[in-house]
């Protein structure tokens, strides 16, 4: 094929692909889609296309789709699109997001967990454009959505007036398939075996989807059903130091070191059952009715085996050495009646969430479209978490505070695996439960004024949502061991004691005895009786909250366009007005009495938004976006209850924690400027400069408060008056189709984000928790014939995990908990056996990464953590 004909075919394909993808995404103007002008052009070009035109599929097609969505969107957006329905190289949505520009994730508990956009946690999660969340949180845990359900994931850095309010950092919209997305009958199945090295397990993952559409005398119908089952064991290993404190206040007031050090080994098993379904009916071309839903159930059992050893107390007469040139303890030997604690925390979580929606579209005229939708969410979570403790009684401890990023310690001459060396300690009887539900209705109308007008489209809409959330946990959970209990020796109780997990690294005394996980749950009522309690306790009234939130929103938006010389401009302007009524109920302690608290608040927020996009050339796009957004605090943050400590510290100050019913929504004023060069169907170079200013930002912090005449160091969420974040994002994507032979299968995706910012806390600049100043991803791709491969490298610089992590006596002072740079490497290799079947081998955590954090300075480490390396083998079949 000659170069002109090849380029023409490529352009025809790209146009058809863009129209199809954007129409399905709702990114193109709806009026343009109804008019079918772009589709008609595409169909005519397809009929005229030569038989041997290039057909793009797989990784390239997914990259083209994502690029088309970004280019044509009014908002600043990044998307990841499936190669085919439900086919992603990752297991869940959170794992996928780690490759998106400006998004960082953390992995623990066997999978990706926390997700932040541009260093901020204030995001909103949507499912098919509608709000979705768990029982008492604002967002859905994105690990709960398996990728086998997905069509694509959109990450919005800016928001239009028509979008559900919330998310000062951004919006993550998870899109699942509907039957009309397919030409006819479609089915797929996937099976995966997943091996993890530290937990030494191999687990199954199975999923399937079936969809069909057909025509009858009453129009066209479609139905889809997807099912997924995931089972995963995992093991996390942690070795830690406590925050530095003064070792010998009387004789060495400047020498600091950790009082305690220890190990934490966590082993868990997580099972997820997920389902999604959708039905569509199109009686005539102008009308469509649909219903769809999503459900997930998670059973998550785990045990966290703690060992706490006290190294530095004045009564132990510690003999220590210092790091050269510092006053920090390096090594120490202590003797005496040492504190050595074995603890096994064994939470068992059960949660389920369900969302159902029904909606309709009516093209009243060729220029007027009306849509409406009603959805409902119900969610429930409960946990039993008994903690049983034992004491060992060694006489000597030898410890090093900093070995390979953690602590190393041993007990010479003492056998930590001998049952006779243990006695009983405390029993902590924890349980908690939350429930939530919501009803959400919205209606929208869009009128097409014509592409030859300055104002080309007008949209209006209304949304009404009613949500309830409730939470409670146990009262009087702490049951101390006392002589009156007359407990039998632990070594005499059959099935009570188990050796701790075996770690992968040497940190001295690395194994000990714990109360077995199975024993704790199988004998929970018997253990309660042994400690003098009959059955589960009543809920703590100070933990109980029951909140109602009513939201009414209205928006108006216009799309406009004009030309100035040879430059074509398109833009939008809109405003969303949101009224929120909050009814908070709980209990608080006032003058020593339990008092019911009810707090009602009402806020009205006006959220303007404007975008302007300039087509400087056919392939060079500039854009400016400005807008205002809000983020409501989590329901738990409003809890008026508070827990107050009974024993003061050395300064006569008590400890306490609680919620804050007076919290205000976070306000973000956002400004983005972008320049995007689309030099090939799968080639782009983009850059975005952004700035966010915040009001009423919420952080959890310590402050002195006087309650009932006593001073408490209260830990609770608080509003901060001022904050600012700014930065730059750069993204590059290209497949090197111009290279000869097998080399044209190579492709590269790379992105870099730079951020800086601050929060003003009491006149002091505080860092954004979780924000790395620098982060980048490099993904090497290869696709040729039946083979495709991917190697992804992710790196982020150090960040503050917790601001004012500890407030201690001078000279140590307040400390931030800082996390060292994190890097991960993942890889996958796929082979397409035939048109209907393929096999994939993937590896997560290829380099066996470690996670390190420290108290203020690197030579005061807190944790070194190690996670599983995961090897997966998948077989996929489609029809």
Coordinates of C-alpha atoms in Angstrom, one line a residue, residues 380-645:
X380 CA -23.6 -3.3 55.0
X381 CA -20.3 -4.0 56.7
X382 CA -19.5 -5.8 60.0
X383 CA -16.4 -7.0 61.7
X384 CA -15.4 -9.2 64.7
X385 CA -11.9 -8.5 65.8
X386 CA -10.9 -10.2 69.0
X387 CA -7.3 -9.6 70.2
X388 CA -5.6 -12.0 72.6
X389 CA -2.3 -11.2 74.3
X390 CA 0.4 -13.2 76.0
X391 CA 3.5 -12.1 77.9
X392 CA 6.9 -13.7 77.7
X393 CA 9.5 -13.1 80.5
X394 CA 13.0 -12.8 79.1
X395 CA 15.7 -11.1 81.2
X396 CA 18.0 -9.6 78.5
X397 CA 17.3 -7.9 75.2
X398 CA 19.9 -6.9 72.6
X399 CA 18.7 -4.6 69.9
X400 CA 19.8 -2.5 66.9
X401 CA 17.4 0.3 66.0
X402 CA 18.4 0.6 62.3
X403 CA 19.2 -2.5 60.3
X404 CA 18.1 -2.6 56.6
X405 CA 15.4 0.0 57.3
X406 CA 14.0 -1.6 60.4
X407 CA 14.8 -3.0 63.9
X408 CA 16.7 -6.1 64.8
X409 CA 16.6 -7.6 68.3
X410 CA 17.1 -10.9 70.1
X411 CA 16.7 -12.4 73.6
X412 CA 19.9 -14.4 74.3
X413 CA 19.2 -17.7 76.1
X414 CA 15.4 -17.5 76.0
X415 CA 13.3 -19.8 73.8
X416 CA 10.3 -17.8 72.4
X417 CA 8.8 -21.0 71.0
X418 CA 8.5 -22.8 74.4
X419 CA 4.8 -22.7 75.5
X420 CA 5.9 -22.7 79.2
X421 CA 7.6 -19.3 78.8
X422 CA 4.2 -17.5 78.3
X423 CA 1.5 -16.2 80.6
X424 CA -1.8 -14.6 79.9
X425 CA -2.3 -10.9 79.3
X426 CA -5.2 -8.7 78.2
X427 CA -8.2 -9.7 76.0
X428 CA -9.6 -7.0 73.7
X429 CA -13.1 -7.8 72.5
X430 CA -13.7 -5.6 69.4
X431 CA -16.7 -5.6 67.0
X432 CA -18.1 -2.9 64.8
X433 CA -20.8 -2.5 62.2
X434 CA -22.0 0.1 59.6
X435 CA -25.0 0.4 57.3
X436 CA -25.8 2.8 54.5
X437 CA -28.4 3.4 51.8
X438 CA -29.4 6.1 49.4
X439 CA -32.0 7.0 46.8
X440 CA -30.9 9.1 43.9
X441 CA -33.0 10.6 41.1
X442 CA -31.9 12.9 38.3
X443 CA -33.3 14.3 35.1
X444 CA -31.5 16.1 32.3
X445 CA -32.5 17.9 29.1
X446 CA -30.2 19.0 26.2
X447 CA -31.2 21.2 23.3
X448 CA -29.2 21.5 20.1
X449 CA -29.1 25.1 18.8
X450 CA -27.1 24.2 15.7
X451 CA -23.4 24.0 14.9
X452 CA -23.5 27.3 13.0
X453 CA -24.5 29.3 16.1
X454 CA -22.2 30.8 18.8
X455 CA -24.2 29.1 21.5
X456 CA -24.6 25.6 20.1
X457 CA -26.1 23.6 22.9
X458 CA -28.0 24.2 26.2
X459 CA -28.3 21.7 29.0
X460 CA -30.2 21.8 32.2
X461 CA -30.7 19.2 34.9
X462 CA -31.9 18.4 38.4
X463 CA -30.7 15.8 41.0
X464 CA -32.3 14.8 44.3
X465 CA -30.5 12.4 46.6
X466 CA -31.3 11.1 50.1
X467 CA -28.7 9.2 52.0
X468 CA -28.5 7.5 55.4
X469 CA -25.5 6.1 57.2
X470 CA -25.0 4.6 60.6
X471 CA -22.1 3.1 62.6
X472 CA -21.4 1.6 66.0
X473 CA -18.7 -0.4 67.8
X474 CA -18.4 -2.2 71.1
X475 CA -18.3 -0.8 74.6
X476 CA -15.9 -1.8 77.3
X477 CA -13.7 -3.8 75.0
X478 CA -10.7 -4.0 77.3
X479 CA -10.7 -7.0 79.6
X480 CA -7.5 -7.1 81.8
X481 CA -6.0 -10.2 83.2
X482 CA -6.3 -10.3 87.0
X483 CA -5.5 -12.9 89.7
X484 CA -9.2 -13.3 90.5
X485 CA -9.8 -14.9 87.0
X486 CA -7.7 -17.9 88.0
X487 CA -6.8 -18.6 84.4
X488 CA -5.1 -21.9 83.4
X489 CA -1.6 -21.9 82.1
X490 CA -1.6 -21.2 78.4
X491 CA 0.6 -24.3 77.8
X492 CA -2.2 -26.4 79.3
X493 CA -5.0 -25.3 76.9
X494 CA -5.3 -27.6 73.9
X495 CA -5.2 -25.9 70.5
X496 CA -4.4 -22.5 72.0
X497 CA -0.9 -21.7 70.9
X498 CA 0.6 -21.6 67.4
X499 CA 4.0 -20.5 66.1
X500 CA 4.0 -17.2 64.4
X501 CA 4.5 -16.9 60.6
X502 CA 8.0 -17.4 59.2
X503 CA 9.3 -14.2 57.7
X504 CA 11.4 -14.0 54.6
X505 CA 14.2 -11.9 56.2
X506 CA 16.4 -12.1 59.3
X507 CA 15.7 -9.5 62.0
X508 CA 16.9 -11.5 65.0
X509 CA 14.1 -13.0 67.1
X510 CA 11.7 -13.5 64.2
X511 CA 9.3 -16.3 65.5
X512 CA 7.3 -16.6 68.7
X513 CA 4.1 -18.1 69.9
X514 CA 0.6 -16.5 69.4
X515 CA -2.9 -17.5 70.3
X516 CA -4.2 -19.3 67.2
X517 CA -6.6 -17.4 64.9
X518 CA -8.9 -20.4 64.7
X519 CA -9.0 -20.8 68.5
X520 CA -10.0 -17.2 69.0
X521 CA -13.0 -17.3 66.8
X522 CA -14.1 -20.8 67.5
X523 CA -14.0 -20.2 71.2
X524 CA -14.9 -16.5 71.4
X525 CA -17.8 -16.8 73.8
X526 CA -15.8 -19.2 76.0
X527 CA -12.9 -16.8 76.0
X528 CA -15.3 -14.0 77.1
X529 CA -16.5 -16.1 80.0
X530 CA -12.9 -16.9 80.9
X531 CA -12.3 -13.2 81.3
X532 CA -15.6 -12.7 83.2
X533 CA -17.9 -11.5 80.5
X534 CA -21.1 -13.1 79.2
X535 CA -21.5 -12.6 75.5
X536 CA -20.9 -9.6 73.2
X537 CA -21.2 -6.2 74.8
X538 CA -23.7 -3.5 73.9
X539 CA -22.5 -0.8 71.5
X540 CA -20.6 2.2 72.9
X541 CA -23.0 5.1 72.7
X542 CA -20.2 7.5 72.0
X543 CA -19.3 5.5 68.9
X544 CA -22.9 5.5 67.6
X545 CA -23.9 7.9 64.9
X546 CA -26.9 8.0 62.5
X547 CA -26.7 10.6 59.8
X548 CA -29.1 11.8 57.1
X549 CA -28.0 13.8 54.2
X550 CA -30.4 15.4 51.6
X551 CA -29.0 16.9 48.5
X552 CA -30.8 18.9 45.9
X553 CA -28.9 20.2 42.9
X554 CA -29.6 22.1 39.7
X555 CA -27.3 22.9 36.9
X556 CA -27.3 24.9 33.6
X557 CA -24.7 24.6 30.9
X558 CA -24.1 25.8 27.4
X559 CA -21.7 24.7 24.8
X560 CA -20.3 27.4 22.4
X561 CA -17.9 27.7 19.6
X562 CA -16.4 30.2 17.1
X563 CA -13.5 30.7 14.8
X564 CA -10.8 33.4 15.0
X565 CA -8.8 33.4 11.9
X566 CA -7.7 29.8 11.2
X567 CA -8.2 28.7 14.8
X568 CA -11.4 26.9 15.9
X569 CA -12.5 27.4 19.5
X570 CA -15.0 25.3 21.5
X571 CA -16.0 25.7 25.0
X572 CA -18.5 25.3 27.8
X573 CA -19.8 27.4 30.6
X574 CA -22.0 26.2 33.4
X575 CA -23.0 26.5 37.0
X576 CA -24.2 23.9 39.5
X577 CA -26.1 25.0 42.6
X578 CA -26.2 22.4 45.4
X579 CA -28.2 22.6 48.6
X580 CA -27.2 20.1 51.3
X581 CA -29.0 19.4 54.5
X582 CA -27.3 17.3 57.1
X583 CA -28.9 15.8 60.2
X584 CA -26.3 14.3 62.6
X585 CA -27.3 12.3 65.6
X586 CA -25.0 10.8 68.3
X587 CA -24.0 11.0 71.9
X588 CA -21.4 13.2 73.7
X589 CA -20.0 13.6 77.2
X590 CA -21.1 16.8 78.8
X591 CA -20.4 17.6 82.5
X592 CA -19.8 13.9 83.1
X593 CA -23.2 12.9 81.7
X594 CA -24.1 11.0 78.5
X595 CA -26.2 13.5 76.4
X596 CA -27.9 12.9 73.0
X597 CA -26.6 15.3 70.4
X598 CA -28.5 16.4 67.3
X599 CA -26.9 18.8 64.9
X600 CA -28.7 20.1 61.8
X601 CA -26.9 22.1 59.2
X602 CA -27.8 23.5 55.7
X603 CA -25.3 24.7 53.1
X604 CA -25.8 26.1 49.6
X605 CA -22.9 25.9 47.2
X606 CA -22.6 27.6 43.8
X607 CA -20.1 25.8 41.6
X608 CA -19.3 27.6 38.3
X609 CA -17.2 25.9 35.6
X610 CA -15.8 27.1 32.3
X611 CA -13.7 25.4 29.6
X612 CA -12.2 26.7 26.4
X613 CA -10.5 24.5 23.8
X614 CA -8.5 25.8 20.8
X615 CA -7.7 23.6 17.8
X616 CA -4.5 25.4 16.9
X617 CA -4.0 22.8 14.1
X618 CA -5.8 19.6 13.4
X619 CA -3.5 17.8 15.8
X620 CA -2.5 20.5 18.3
X621 CA -5.1 21.4 21.0
X622 CA -4.8 23.9 23.7
X623 CA -7.3 24.1 26.6
X624 CA -8.1 26.2 29.7
X625 CA -10.4 24.9 32.4
X626 CA -11.5 26.8 35.5
X627 CA -14.0 25.8 38.1
X628 CA -15.1 25.4 41.7
X629 CA -15.7 22.1 43.4
X630 CA -16.6 20.8 46.9
X631 CA -15.8 17.7 48.9
X632 CA -17.9 16.7 51.8
X633 CA -16.2 15.0 54.8
X634 CA -16.7 11.4 55.5
X635 CA -19.8 10.6 57.5
X636 CA -17.7 9.2 60.4
X637 CA -15.9 12.5 60.6
X638 CA -19.2 14.2 61.7
X639 CA -19.7 11.8 64.7
X640 CA -20.3 14.0 67.7
X641 CA -19.2 11.2 70.1
X642 CA -15.7 11.2 71.7
X643 CA -13.6 8.8 73.6
X644 CA -11.7 10.2 76.6
X645 CA -8.7 8.6 78.3

